[in-house]
Structures are given as structure tokens and as C-alpha cells.
Short mmCIF file of C-alpha atoms in Angstrom, two decimals:
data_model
loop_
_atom_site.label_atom_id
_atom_site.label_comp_id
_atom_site.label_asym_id
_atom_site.label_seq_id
_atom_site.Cartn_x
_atom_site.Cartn_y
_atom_site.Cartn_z
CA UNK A 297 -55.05 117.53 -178.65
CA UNK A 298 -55.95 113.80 -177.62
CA UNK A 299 -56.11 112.76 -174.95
CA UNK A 300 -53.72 109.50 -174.32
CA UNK A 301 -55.70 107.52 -172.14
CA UNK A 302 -58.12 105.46 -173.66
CA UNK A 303 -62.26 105.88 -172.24
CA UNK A 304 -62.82 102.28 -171.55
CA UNK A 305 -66.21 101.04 -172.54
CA UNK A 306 -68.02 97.93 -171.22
CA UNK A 307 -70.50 95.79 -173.67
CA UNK A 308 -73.50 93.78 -172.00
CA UNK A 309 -74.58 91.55 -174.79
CA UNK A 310 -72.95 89.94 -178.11
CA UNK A 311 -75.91 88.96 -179.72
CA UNK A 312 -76.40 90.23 -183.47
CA UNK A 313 -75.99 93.87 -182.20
CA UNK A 314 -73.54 93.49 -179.49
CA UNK A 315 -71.26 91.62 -181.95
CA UNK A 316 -71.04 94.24 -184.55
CA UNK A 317 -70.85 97.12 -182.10
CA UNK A 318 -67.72 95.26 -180.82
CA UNK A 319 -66.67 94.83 -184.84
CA UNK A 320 -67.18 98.44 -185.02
CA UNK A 321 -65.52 100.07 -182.23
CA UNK A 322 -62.49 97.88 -183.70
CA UNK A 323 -62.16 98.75 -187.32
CA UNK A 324 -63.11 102.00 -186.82
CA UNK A 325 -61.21 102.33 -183.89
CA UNK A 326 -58.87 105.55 -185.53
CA UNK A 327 -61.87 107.38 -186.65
CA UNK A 328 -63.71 106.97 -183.25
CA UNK A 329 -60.99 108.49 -181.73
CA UNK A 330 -60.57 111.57 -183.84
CA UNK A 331 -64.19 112.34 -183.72
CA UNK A 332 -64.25 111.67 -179.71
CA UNK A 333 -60.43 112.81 -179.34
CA UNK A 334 -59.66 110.17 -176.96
CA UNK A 335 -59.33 106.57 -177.87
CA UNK A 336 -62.05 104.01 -176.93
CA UNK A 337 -61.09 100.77 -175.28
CA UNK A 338 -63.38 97.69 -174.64
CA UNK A 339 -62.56 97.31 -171.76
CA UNK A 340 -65.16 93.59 -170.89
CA UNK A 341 -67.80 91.41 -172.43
CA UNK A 342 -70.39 90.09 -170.34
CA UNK A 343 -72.04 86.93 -172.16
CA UNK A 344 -74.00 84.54 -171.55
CA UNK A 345 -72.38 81.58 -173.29
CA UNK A 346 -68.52 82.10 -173.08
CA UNK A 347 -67.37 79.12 -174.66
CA UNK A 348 -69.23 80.23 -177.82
CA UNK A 349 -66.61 82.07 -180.35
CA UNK A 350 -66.67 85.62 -181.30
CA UNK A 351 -64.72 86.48 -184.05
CA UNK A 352 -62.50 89.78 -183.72
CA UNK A 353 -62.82 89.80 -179.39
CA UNK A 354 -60.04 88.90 -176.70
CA UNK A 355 -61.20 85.84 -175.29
CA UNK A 356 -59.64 87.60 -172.24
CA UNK A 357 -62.12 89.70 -172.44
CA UNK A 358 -65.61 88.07 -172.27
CA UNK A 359 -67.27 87.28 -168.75
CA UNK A 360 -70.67 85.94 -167.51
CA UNK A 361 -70.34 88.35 -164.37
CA UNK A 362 -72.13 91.24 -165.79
CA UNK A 363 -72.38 92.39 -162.56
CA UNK A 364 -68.62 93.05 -161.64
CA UNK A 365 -67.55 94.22 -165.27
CA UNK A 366 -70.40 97.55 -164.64
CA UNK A 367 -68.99 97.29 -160.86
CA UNK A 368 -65.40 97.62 -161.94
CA UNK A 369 -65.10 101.50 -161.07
CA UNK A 370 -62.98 102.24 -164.02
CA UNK A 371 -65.66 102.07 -166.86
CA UNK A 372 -66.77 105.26 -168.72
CA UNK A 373 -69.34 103.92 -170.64
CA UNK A 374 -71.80 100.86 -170.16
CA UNK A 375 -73.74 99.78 -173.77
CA UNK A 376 -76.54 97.27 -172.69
CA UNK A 377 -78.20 95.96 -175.57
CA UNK A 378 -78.98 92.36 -173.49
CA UNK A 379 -82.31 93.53 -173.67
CA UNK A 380 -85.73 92.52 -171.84
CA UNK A 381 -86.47 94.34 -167.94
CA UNK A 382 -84.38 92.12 -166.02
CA UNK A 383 -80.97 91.67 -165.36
CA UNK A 384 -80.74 94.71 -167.58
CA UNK A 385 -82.63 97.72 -165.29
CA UNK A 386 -80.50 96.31 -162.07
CA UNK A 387 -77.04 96.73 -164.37
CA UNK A 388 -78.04 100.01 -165.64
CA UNK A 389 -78.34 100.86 -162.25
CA UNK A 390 -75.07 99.46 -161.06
CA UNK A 391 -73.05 101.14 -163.80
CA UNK A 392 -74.84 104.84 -162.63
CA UNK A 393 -73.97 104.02 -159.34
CA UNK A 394 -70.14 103.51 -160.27
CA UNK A 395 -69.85 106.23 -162.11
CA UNK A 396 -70.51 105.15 -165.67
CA UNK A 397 -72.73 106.86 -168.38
CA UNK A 398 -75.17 104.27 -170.84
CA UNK A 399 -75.90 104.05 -173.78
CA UNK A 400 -78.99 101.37 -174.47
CA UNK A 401 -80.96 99.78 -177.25
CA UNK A 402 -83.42 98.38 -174.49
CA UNK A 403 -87.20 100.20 -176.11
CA UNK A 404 -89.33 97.68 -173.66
CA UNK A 405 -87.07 98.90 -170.61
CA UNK A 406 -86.68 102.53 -171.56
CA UNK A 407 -90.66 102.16 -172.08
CA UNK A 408 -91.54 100.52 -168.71
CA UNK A 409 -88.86 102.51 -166.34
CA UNK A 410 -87.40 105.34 -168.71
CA UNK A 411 -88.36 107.98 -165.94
CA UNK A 412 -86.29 105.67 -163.39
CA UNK A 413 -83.64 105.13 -165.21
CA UNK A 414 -83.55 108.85 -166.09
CA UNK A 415 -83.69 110.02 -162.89
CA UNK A 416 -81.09 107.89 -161.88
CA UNK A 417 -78.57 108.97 -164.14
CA UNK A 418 -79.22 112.30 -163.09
CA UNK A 419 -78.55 111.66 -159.62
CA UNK A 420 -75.50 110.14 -160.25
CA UNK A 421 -74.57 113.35 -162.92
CA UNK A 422 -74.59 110.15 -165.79
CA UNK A 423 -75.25 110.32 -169.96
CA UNK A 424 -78.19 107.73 -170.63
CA UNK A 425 -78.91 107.80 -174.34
CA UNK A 426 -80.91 105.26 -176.42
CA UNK A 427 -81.12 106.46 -179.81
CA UNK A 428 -81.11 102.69 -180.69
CA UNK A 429 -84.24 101.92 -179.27
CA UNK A 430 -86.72 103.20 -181.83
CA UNK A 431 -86.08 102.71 -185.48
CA UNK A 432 -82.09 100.96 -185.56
CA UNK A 433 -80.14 103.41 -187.81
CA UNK A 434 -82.79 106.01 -188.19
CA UNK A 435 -81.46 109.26 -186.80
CA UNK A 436 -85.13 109.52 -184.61
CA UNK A 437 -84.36 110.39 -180.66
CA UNK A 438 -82.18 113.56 -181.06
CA UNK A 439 -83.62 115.46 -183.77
CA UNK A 440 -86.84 115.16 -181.82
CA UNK A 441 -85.18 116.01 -178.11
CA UNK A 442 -82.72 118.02 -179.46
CA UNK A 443 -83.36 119.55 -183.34
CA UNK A 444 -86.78 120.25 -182.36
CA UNK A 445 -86.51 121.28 -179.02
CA UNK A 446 -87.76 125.16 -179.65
CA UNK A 447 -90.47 123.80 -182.17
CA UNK A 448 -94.27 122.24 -180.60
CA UNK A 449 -94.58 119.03 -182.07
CA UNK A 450 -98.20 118.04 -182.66
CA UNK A 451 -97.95 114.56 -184.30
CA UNK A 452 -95.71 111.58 -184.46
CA UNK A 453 -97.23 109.19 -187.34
CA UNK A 454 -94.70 105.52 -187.89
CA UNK A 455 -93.78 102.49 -189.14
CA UNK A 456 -91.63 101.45 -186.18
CA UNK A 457 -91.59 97.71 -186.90
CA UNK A 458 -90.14 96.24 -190.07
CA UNK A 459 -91.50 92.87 -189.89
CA UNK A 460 -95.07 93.67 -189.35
CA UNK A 461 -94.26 96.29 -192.19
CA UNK A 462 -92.80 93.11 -194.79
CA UNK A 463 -96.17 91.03 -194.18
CA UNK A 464 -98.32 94.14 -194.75
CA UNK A 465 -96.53 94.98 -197.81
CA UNK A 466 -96.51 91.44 -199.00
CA UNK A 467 -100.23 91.36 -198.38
CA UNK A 468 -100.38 94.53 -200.69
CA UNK A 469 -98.65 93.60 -203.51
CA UNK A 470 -99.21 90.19 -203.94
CA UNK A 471 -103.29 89.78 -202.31
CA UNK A 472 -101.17 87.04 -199.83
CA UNK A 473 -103.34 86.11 -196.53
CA UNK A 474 -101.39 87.08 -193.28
CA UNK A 475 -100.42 83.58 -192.58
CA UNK A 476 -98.53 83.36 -195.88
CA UNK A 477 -96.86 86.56 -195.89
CA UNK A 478 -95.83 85.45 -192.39
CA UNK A 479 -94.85 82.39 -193.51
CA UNK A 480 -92.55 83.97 -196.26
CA UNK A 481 -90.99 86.76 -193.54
CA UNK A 482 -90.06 84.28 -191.09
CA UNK A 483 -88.29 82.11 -194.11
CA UNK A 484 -86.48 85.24 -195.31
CA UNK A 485 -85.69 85.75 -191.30
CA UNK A 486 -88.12 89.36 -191.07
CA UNK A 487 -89.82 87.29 -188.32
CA UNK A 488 -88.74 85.66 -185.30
CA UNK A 489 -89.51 82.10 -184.85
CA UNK A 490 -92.56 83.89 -182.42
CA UNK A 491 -93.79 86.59 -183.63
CA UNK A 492 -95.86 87.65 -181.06
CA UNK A 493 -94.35 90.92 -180.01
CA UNK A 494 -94.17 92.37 -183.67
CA UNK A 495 -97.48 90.87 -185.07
CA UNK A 496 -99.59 92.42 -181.84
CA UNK A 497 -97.93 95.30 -181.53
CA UNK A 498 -96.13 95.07 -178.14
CA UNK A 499 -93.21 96.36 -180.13
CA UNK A 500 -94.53 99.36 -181.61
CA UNK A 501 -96.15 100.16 -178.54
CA UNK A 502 -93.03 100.28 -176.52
CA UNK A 503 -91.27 102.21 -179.53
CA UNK A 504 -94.42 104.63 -179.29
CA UNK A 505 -94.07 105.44 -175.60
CA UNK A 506 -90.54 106.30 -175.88
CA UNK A 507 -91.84 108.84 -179.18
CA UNK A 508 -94.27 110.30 -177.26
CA UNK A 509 -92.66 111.22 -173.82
CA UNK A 510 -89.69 112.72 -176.20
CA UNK A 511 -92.00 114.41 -178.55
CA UNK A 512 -94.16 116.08 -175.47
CA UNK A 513 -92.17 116.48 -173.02
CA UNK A 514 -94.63 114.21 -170.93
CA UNK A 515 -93.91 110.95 -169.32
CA UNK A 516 -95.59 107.63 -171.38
CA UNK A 517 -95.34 104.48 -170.18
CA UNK A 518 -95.91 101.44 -171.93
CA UNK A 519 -99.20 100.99 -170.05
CA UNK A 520 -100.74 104.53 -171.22
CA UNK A 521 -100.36 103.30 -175.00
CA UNK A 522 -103.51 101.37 -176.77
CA UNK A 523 -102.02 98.17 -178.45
CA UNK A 524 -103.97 96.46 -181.52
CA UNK A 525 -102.30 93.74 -183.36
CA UNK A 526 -102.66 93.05 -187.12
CA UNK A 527 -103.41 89.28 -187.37
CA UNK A 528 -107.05 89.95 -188.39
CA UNK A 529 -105.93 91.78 -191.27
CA UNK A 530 -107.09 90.09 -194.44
CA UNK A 531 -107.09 90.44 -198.19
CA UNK A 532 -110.34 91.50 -198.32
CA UNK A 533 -109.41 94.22 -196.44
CA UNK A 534 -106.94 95.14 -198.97
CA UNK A 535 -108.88 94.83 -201.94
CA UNK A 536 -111.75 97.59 -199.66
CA UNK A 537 -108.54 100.08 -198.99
CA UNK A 538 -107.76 99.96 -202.49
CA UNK A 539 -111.02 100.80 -203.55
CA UNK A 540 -110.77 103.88 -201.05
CA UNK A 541 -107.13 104.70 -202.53
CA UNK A 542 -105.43 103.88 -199.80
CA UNK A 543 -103.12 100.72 -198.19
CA UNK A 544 -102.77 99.09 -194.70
CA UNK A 545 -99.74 99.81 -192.45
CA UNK A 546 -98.91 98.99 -188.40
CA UNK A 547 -98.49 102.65 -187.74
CA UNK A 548 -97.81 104.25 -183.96
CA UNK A 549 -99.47 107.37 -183.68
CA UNK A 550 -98.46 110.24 -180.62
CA UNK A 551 -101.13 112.84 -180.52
CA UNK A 552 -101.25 116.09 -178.57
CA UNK A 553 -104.77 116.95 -178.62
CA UNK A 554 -106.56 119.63 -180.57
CA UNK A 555 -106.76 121.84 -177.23
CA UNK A 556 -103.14 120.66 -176.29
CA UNK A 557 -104.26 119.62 -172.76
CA UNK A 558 -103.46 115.66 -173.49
CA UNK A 559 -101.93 113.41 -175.53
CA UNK A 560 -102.88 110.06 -176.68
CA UNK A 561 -100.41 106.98 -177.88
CA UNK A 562 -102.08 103.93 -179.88
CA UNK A 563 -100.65 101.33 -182.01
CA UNK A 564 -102.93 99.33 -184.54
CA UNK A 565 -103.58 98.63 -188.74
CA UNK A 566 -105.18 101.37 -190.56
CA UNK A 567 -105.88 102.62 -193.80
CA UNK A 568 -103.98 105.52 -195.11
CA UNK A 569 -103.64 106.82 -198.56
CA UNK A 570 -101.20 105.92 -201.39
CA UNK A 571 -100.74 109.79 -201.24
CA UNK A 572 -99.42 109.89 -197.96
CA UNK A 573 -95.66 109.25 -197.79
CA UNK A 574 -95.45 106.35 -195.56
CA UNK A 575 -97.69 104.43 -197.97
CA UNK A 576 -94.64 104.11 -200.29
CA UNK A 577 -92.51 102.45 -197.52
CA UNK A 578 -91.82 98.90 -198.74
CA UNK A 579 -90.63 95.93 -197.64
CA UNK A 580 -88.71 95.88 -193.86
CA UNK A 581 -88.34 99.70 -193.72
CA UNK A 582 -89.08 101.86 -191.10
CA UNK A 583 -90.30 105.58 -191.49
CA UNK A 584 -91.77 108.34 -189.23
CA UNK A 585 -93.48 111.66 -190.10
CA UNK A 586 -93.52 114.34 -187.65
CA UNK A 587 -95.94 117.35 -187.71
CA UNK A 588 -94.66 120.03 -186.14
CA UNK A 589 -95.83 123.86 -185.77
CA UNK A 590 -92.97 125.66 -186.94
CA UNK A 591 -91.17 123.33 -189.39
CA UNK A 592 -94.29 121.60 -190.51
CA UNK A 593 -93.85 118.33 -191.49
CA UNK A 594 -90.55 115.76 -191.85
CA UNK A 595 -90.15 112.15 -192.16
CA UNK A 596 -87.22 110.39 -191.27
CA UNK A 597 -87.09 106.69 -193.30
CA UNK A 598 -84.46 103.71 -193.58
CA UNK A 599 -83.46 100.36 -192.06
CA UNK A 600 -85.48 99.86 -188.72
CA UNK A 601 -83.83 97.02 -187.26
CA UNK A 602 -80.92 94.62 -187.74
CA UNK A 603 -77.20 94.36 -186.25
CA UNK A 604 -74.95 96.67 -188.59
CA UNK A 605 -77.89 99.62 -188.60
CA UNK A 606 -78.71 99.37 -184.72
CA UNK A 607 -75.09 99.92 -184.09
CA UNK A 608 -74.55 102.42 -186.38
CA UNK A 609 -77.08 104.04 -183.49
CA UNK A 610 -75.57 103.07 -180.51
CA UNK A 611 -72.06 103.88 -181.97
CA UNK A 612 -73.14 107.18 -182.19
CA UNK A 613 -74.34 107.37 -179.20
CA UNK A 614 -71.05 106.30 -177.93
CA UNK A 615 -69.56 108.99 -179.74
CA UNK A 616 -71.62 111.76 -177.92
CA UNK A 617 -71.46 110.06 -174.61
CA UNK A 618 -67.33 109.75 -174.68
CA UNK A 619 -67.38 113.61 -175.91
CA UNK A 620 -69.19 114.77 -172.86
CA UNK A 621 -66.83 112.51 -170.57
CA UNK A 622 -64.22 114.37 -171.69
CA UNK A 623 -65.77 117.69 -171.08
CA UNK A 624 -67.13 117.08 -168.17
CA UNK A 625 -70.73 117.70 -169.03
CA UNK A 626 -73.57 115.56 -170.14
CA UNK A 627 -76.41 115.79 -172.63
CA UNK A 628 -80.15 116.11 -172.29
CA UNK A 629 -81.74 114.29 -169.83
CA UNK A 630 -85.34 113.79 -169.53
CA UNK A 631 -87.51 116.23 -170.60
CA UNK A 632 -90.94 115.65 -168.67
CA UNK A 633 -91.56 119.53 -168.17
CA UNK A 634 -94.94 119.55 -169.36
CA UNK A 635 -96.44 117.09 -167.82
CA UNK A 636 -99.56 116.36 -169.78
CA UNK A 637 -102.55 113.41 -168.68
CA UNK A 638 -102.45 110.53 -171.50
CA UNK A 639 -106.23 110.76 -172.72
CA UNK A 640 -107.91 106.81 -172.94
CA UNK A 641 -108.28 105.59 -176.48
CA UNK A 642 -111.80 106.16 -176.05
CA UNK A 643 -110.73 110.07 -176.83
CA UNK A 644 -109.20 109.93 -179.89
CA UNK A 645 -110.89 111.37 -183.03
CA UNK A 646 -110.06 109.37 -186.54
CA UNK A 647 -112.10 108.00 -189.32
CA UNK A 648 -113.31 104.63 -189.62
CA UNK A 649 -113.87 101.70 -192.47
CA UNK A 650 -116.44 99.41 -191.05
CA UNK A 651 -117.20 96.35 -193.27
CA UNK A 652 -120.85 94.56 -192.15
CA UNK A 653 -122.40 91.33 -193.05
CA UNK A 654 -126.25 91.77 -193.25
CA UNK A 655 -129.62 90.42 -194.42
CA UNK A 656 -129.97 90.86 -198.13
CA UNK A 657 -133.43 92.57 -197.79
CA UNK A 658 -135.42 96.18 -198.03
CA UNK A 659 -134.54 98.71 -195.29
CA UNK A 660 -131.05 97.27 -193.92
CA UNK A 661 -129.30 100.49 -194.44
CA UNK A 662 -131.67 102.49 -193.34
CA UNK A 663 -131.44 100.58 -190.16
CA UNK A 664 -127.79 100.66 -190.25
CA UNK A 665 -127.93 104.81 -190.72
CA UNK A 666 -130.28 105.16 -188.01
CA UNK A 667 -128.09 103.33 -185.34
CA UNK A 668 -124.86 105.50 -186.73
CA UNK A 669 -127.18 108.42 -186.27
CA UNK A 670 -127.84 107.96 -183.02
CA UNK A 671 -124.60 107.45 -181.81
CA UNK A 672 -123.34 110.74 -183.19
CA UNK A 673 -121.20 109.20 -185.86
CA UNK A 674 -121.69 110.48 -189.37
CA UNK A 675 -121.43 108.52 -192.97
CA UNK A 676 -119.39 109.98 -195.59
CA UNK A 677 -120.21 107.06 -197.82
CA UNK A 678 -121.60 103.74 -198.13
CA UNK A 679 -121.16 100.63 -200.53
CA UNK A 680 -123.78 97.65 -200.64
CA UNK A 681 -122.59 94.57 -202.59
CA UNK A 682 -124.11 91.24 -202.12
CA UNK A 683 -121.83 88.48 -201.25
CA UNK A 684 -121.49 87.22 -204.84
CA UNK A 685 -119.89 90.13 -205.97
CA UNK A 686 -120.66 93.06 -207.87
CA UNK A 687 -122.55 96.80 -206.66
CA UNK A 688 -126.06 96.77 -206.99
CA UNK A 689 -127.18 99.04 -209.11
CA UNK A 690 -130.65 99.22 -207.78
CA UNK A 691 -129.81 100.42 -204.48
CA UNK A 692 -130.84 96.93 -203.06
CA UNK A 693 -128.70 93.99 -202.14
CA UNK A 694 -127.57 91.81 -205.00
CA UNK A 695 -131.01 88.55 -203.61
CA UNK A 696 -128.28 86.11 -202.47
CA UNK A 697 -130.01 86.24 -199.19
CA UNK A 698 -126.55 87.60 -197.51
CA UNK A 699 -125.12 90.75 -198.37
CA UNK A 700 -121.69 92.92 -197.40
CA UNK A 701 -122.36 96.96 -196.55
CA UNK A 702 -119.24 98.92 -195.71
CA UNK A 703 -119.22 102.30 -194.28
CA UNK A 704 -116.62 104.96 -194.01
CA UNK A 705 -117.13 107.66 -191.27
CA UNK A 706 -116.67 111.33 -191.04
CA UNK A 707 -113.84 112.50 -187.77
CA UNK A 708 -115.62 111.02 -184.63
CA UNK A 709 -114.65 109.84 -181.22
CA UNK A 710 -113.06 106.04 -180.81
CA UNK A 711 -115.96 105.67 -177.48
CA UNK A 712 -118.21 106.81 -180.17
CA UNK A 713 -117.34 104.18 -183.08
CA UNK A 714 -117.84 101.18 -180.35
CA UNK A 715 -120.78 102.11 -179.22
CA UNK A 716 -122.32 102.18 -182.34
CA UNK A 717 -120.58 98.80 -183.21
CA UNK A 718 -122.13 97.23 -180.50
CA UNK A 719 -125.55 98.23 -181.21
CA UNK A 720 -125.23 96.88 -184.58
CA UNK A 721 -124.32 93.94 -183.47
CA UNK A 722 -127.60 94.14 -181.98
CA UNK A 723 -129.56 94.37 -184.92
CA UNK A 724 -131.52 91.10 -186.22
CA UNK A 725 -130.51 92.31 -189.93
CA UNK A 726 -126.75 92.66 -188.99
CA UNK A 727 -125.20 89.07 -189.13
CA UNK A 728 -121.52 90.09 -187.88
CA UNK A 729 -119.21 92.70 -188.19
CA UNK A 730 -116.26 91.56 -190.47
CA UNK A 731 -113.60 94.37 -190.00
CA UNK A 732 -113.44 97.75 -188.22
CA UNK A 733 -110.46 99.64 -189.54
CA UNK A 734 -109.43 103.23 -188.50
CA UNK A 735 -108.21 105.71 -191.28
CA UNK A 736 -105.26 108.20 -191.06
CA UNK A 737 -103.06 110.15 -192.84
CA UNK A 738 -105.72 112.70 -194.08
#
């Protein structure tokens, strides 16, 4: 039977996603509360602006005391999606403390202070759930914490950000530098009017700390991930992954290591073949492929960002966070059980597409092979061209007193890879190195 009384639910934020979640929880009002079997009731607003209108909410309703609407004692559920560390980790906090479960969208907080947050809510016998952090409408967070629970998960491979995703595509398909495709994505509104935390990564990396501490049971902070951003990305290096068979994607990858002793998290471009699945994902779209031991591999795709598909996430977290109010109980908490070090970027074993500008004269590669050689980094093939275009087909540069040599690697170590770079660097016959890209997805 329902019950009568309504679980009252406090927003913090009516921004793009705040606005529809508040849309939401009123036109679907009837269904939410046969699926919970109580009704939900918004119960406050906390804004910043509260002159500005919001179609479809009780004026009555909005505040700019965040602080005494989580404070109020008679709130169920708190759903922050303010974003950003501050005032946001204080009020999730607050609403523990007076007895109210969370649900989030915050990835940078979750990523910084996830195992505070977590251990609050504990304490305080509290839901916090965030599938809404990583990948907006993409069921993501509980299939890994919960689906795959009695399963080892070795891999997490993703496109977690759609606009870095757009301008990579539109790179692709079209040979576009980066500053025009990011031109176009910020017209089309892909990109914010700074585009600094998608274009270097800071996103993804927060997204990827969140995967791996999930995926591992092992705590990742935002610190322990290596962060690379895509702005040096260029055509050329488009027209080299083509020749390889393969395109350029933002990807965050979560490792557990061959001996499963550590785990590594890294964000940057690479290279991965148009065989693999994510090299099909187009346009804004997110996708993530898992690798697991006992039910191999699965990739979960769609919309990655944007207000109706991030709360379609945090609506359904609302759903299972009102269900366990009502039975007294609440869901997983953290799940840190294993404990594992986070191994430096230095550790992690890939393949690499180096791209060299060097002296268009006898014995260059020879030199170049000998330096690889010595750093313990094996060739799987080389292409000479000189800088006019063209292969030569005598083995030598093409005489135009400049030439390009690009070399793809066999599996070696990323401490490996820079060393060698920097002793080619050294060379008198190497004039600069133009691009250094890692390849996955083999």
C-alpha cells in the first residue's frame, strides 16, 4: 500500500539540470510515486538568483539559504547538483548531519572528497548516490558497484566527455584543425564559453577517479589520475592514425595491473582502431567499455551530458534513495575493500605513435633505432617521408633537406617512451619531436 505522507525532497541548484529535475519530479509526479510507493514532495529551492523565473516552481518555494532548507530536519532527500567543492561539500554535510540521504551530480567533489563524503553518510546511516556524475543518462555507477559486484573488473576504457568527443570527431570527418572544430562546438553550444576543463581533461579525469575507485574497490582521488589535454591534436595527426587504421578519441582509461597489485588512472588523446567499438562513437556521445573476467567485455553508450539526460540519472537515483527511506535500509556505500596503491604513469604499458622531424640525410634511422634500442623500447614499424610528401622508395629521405620519420612501438613502459624521447631530442639529426601519441584498444 502507499504510504500517504509525501518524502519531501530538497533541490540545491536550478541551473539546466536542477530545472528539469524539478520539471520531472512534477509531471511525473504519479509514476514516481508508484514506483517509490510514497509520493515525493519538493519540499525547497535553494538559488542563487531568486528573482529570476522558473517556470513550473512555487515561487514560495525557492530560497538563497541553502543552508537552512538541508538544516530544516524534515527533508528525506537532498539533490545537489550546484556543483564545484564549495558551498556544496559543507551542505552535503549538513543534510547527513540532519538526517537526510543525497543524491549528487557533483564528479569534481565526489572525485576530490568521495571517501569523506562516504564516510559521512555512513556515520550518519545516510544513501549518497551519484550515478549522475559520470556519463548523464548512461546507466554507468550501479551496474559497475552493483551488477558487477561478484565479477573482477580489469579495465575501464571511455569517452566520458562529449565536447572534447564533438571536436575530435569533427577533426575526423572533416580534416578541421582543433581551433575550428572548437570554434563550431562552442557555436552549436558542445563547448562552454571556456573550455578549459573539457579540452585538458580535468573533466575526464575527475569522471575517471570516480570509475576507478568503483571499478576496484580502491580509493582514487583526483590527484592519483594522469591528466593530458587534447589541444595539440592536429590534422596531421589524423591523416598518420588513418594510415594506421585507427582514429583519435579523449579516452579515460582505469587499469588493474597485469599482476593485480595496482591500478593506474590516466586521461589523454590516443589512437585506437576503427575496429574497436568506441571508434564509431560520433558526435557528443559518451561510451564506456568494461573488461571484465567473468562477463568479458560490455559497453554502455548514449547522451553524456545535458539537462533532460543528467536527470533522467539523478531521478533515478531519487527513486532508489526514497525506496530505501521507506524500508529503512540504505544501498551500497563505499566499496574501498581492496585497497590497492595507484601505480605513477610512469608504469603503465601501451603502444606509442611518435612522429619526428629530422635531417634528410644517410644514417638518421639508424640513429633513431639505436637510441630506441637502448632504452628498451622496440619498433614494430617505421615510415620515412620527406617533408614534401610522398614515401621514399629508396629507403632514403625524399633530398628536401628536412624529412618526417614516424615510429610505432611494440607494449613498453610510459618511463620508458620519455626517456627515449628525450634522448632524441638530443640528437643533432633530430630537429623536434612533432607528436607523441599513445595507442589503445588492441
Amino acid at each position: 500500500m502507499m504510504r500517504t505522507r509525501p518524502l519531501k525532497v530538497a533541490l540545491l541548484g536550478c541551473g539546466v539540470v536542477g530545472s528539469e529535475v524539478a520539471r520531472i519530479m512534477t509531471t511525473h509526479a504519479d509514476d514516481l510515486a508508484a514506483r517509490i510507493g510514497a509520493p515525493v514532495e519538493l519540499a525547497g529551492v535553494a538559488v542563487r538568483r531568486p528573482s529570476k523565473v522558473r517556470e513550473g516552481i512555487d515561487p514560495a518555494l525557492v530560497t538563497t539559504d541553502a543552508t537552512a532548507l538541508v538544516k530544516r530536519g524534515d527533508i528525506d532527500v537532498v539533490v545537489e547538483v550546484i556543483g564545484g567543492i564549495e558551498p556544496a561539500r559543507t551542505l552535503i554535510s549538513t543534510a547527513f548531519e540532519h538526517g537526510a540521504s543525497v543524491v549528487s551530480a557533483n564528479k569534481a567533489l565526489l572525485a576530490q572528497d568521495g571517501a569523506a563524503l562516504h564516510a559521512a553518510a555512513e556515520e550518519h546511516g545516510r544513501d549518497l548516490y551519484y550515478e549522475a556524475a559520470v556519463a548523464g543518462a548512461i546507466p554507468l555507477i550501479r551496474p559497475l558497484r552493483e551488477s558487477l559486484a561478484g565479477d573482477k573488473v580489469n579495465r575501464v576504457l571511455g569517452i566520458v566527455n562529449g565536447t572534447t568527443n564533438f571536436i575530435l570527431d569533427k577533426m575526423d570527418s572533416s580534416g578541421a584543425g582543433y581551433q575550428e572544430a572548437l570554434d563550431e562546438a562552442t557555436a552549436l553550444g558542445y563547448a562552454e564559453a571556456d573550455p578549459t576543463a573539457d579540452v585538458e581533461g580535468f573533466d575526464a579525469a575527475a569522471k575517471a577517479a570516480i570509475l576507478a575507485g568503483i571499478a576496484f574497490h580502491t580509493r582514487v582521488r583526483l590527484d592519483d589520475v594522469y591528466r593530458e589535454g587534447m589541444t595539440e591534436v592536429t590534422a596531421a595527426d589524423f591523416v598518420s592514425a588513418r594510415e594506421m587504421g585507427c582514429t583519435i578519441k579523449l579516452l579515460a582509461i582505469c587499469e588493474r595491473a597485469e599482476d593485480g597489485g595496482s591500478v593506474t588512472a590516466r586521461v589523454h588523446p590516443a589512437m585506437i582502431p576503427l575496429s574497436h567499438p568506441l571508434a564509431s562513437v560520433r558526435g557528443a556521445y559518451n561510451a564506456v567499455f568494461v573488461e571484465s573476467d567473468a562477463a568479458g567485455q560490455l559497453m554502455f553508450y548514449g547522451p553524456g551530458a545535458g539537462g533532460s539526460p543528467t536527470a533522467s540519472a539523478v531521478l533515478g537515483d531519487l527513486v532508489a534513495v526514497c525506496r530505501n527511506r521507506l524500508s529503512g535500509t540504505t544501498g551500497p556505500g563505499e566499496s574501498a575493500y581492496a585497497a590497492l596503491p595507484v601505480s605513477p604513469m610512469g608504469d603503465v604499458v601501451t603502444r606509442y605513435h611518435i612522429s619526428l622531424d629530422v635531417a634528410d640525410k644517410p644514417g638518421v634511422l639508424a640513429q633513431v633505432a639505436t637510441v630506441f634500442a637502448e632504452h628498451g623500447v622496440s619498433i614494430d614499424t617505421v615510415r620515412q617521408q620527406g617533408k614534401e610528401g610522398g614515401d621514399s622508395p629508396s629507403g632514403e629521405f625524399g633530398g628536401t633537406g628536412e624529412a618526417s620519420l614516424v615510429v610505432v612501438t611494440h607494449r613498453a613502459s610510459d618511463a620508458a617512451l620519455n626517456g627515449t624521447v628525450e634522448a632524441l631530442r638530443s640528437l643533432d639529426t633530430v630537429r623536434g619531436v612533432a607528436s607523441i601519441m599513445r595507442v589503445e584498444g588492441e
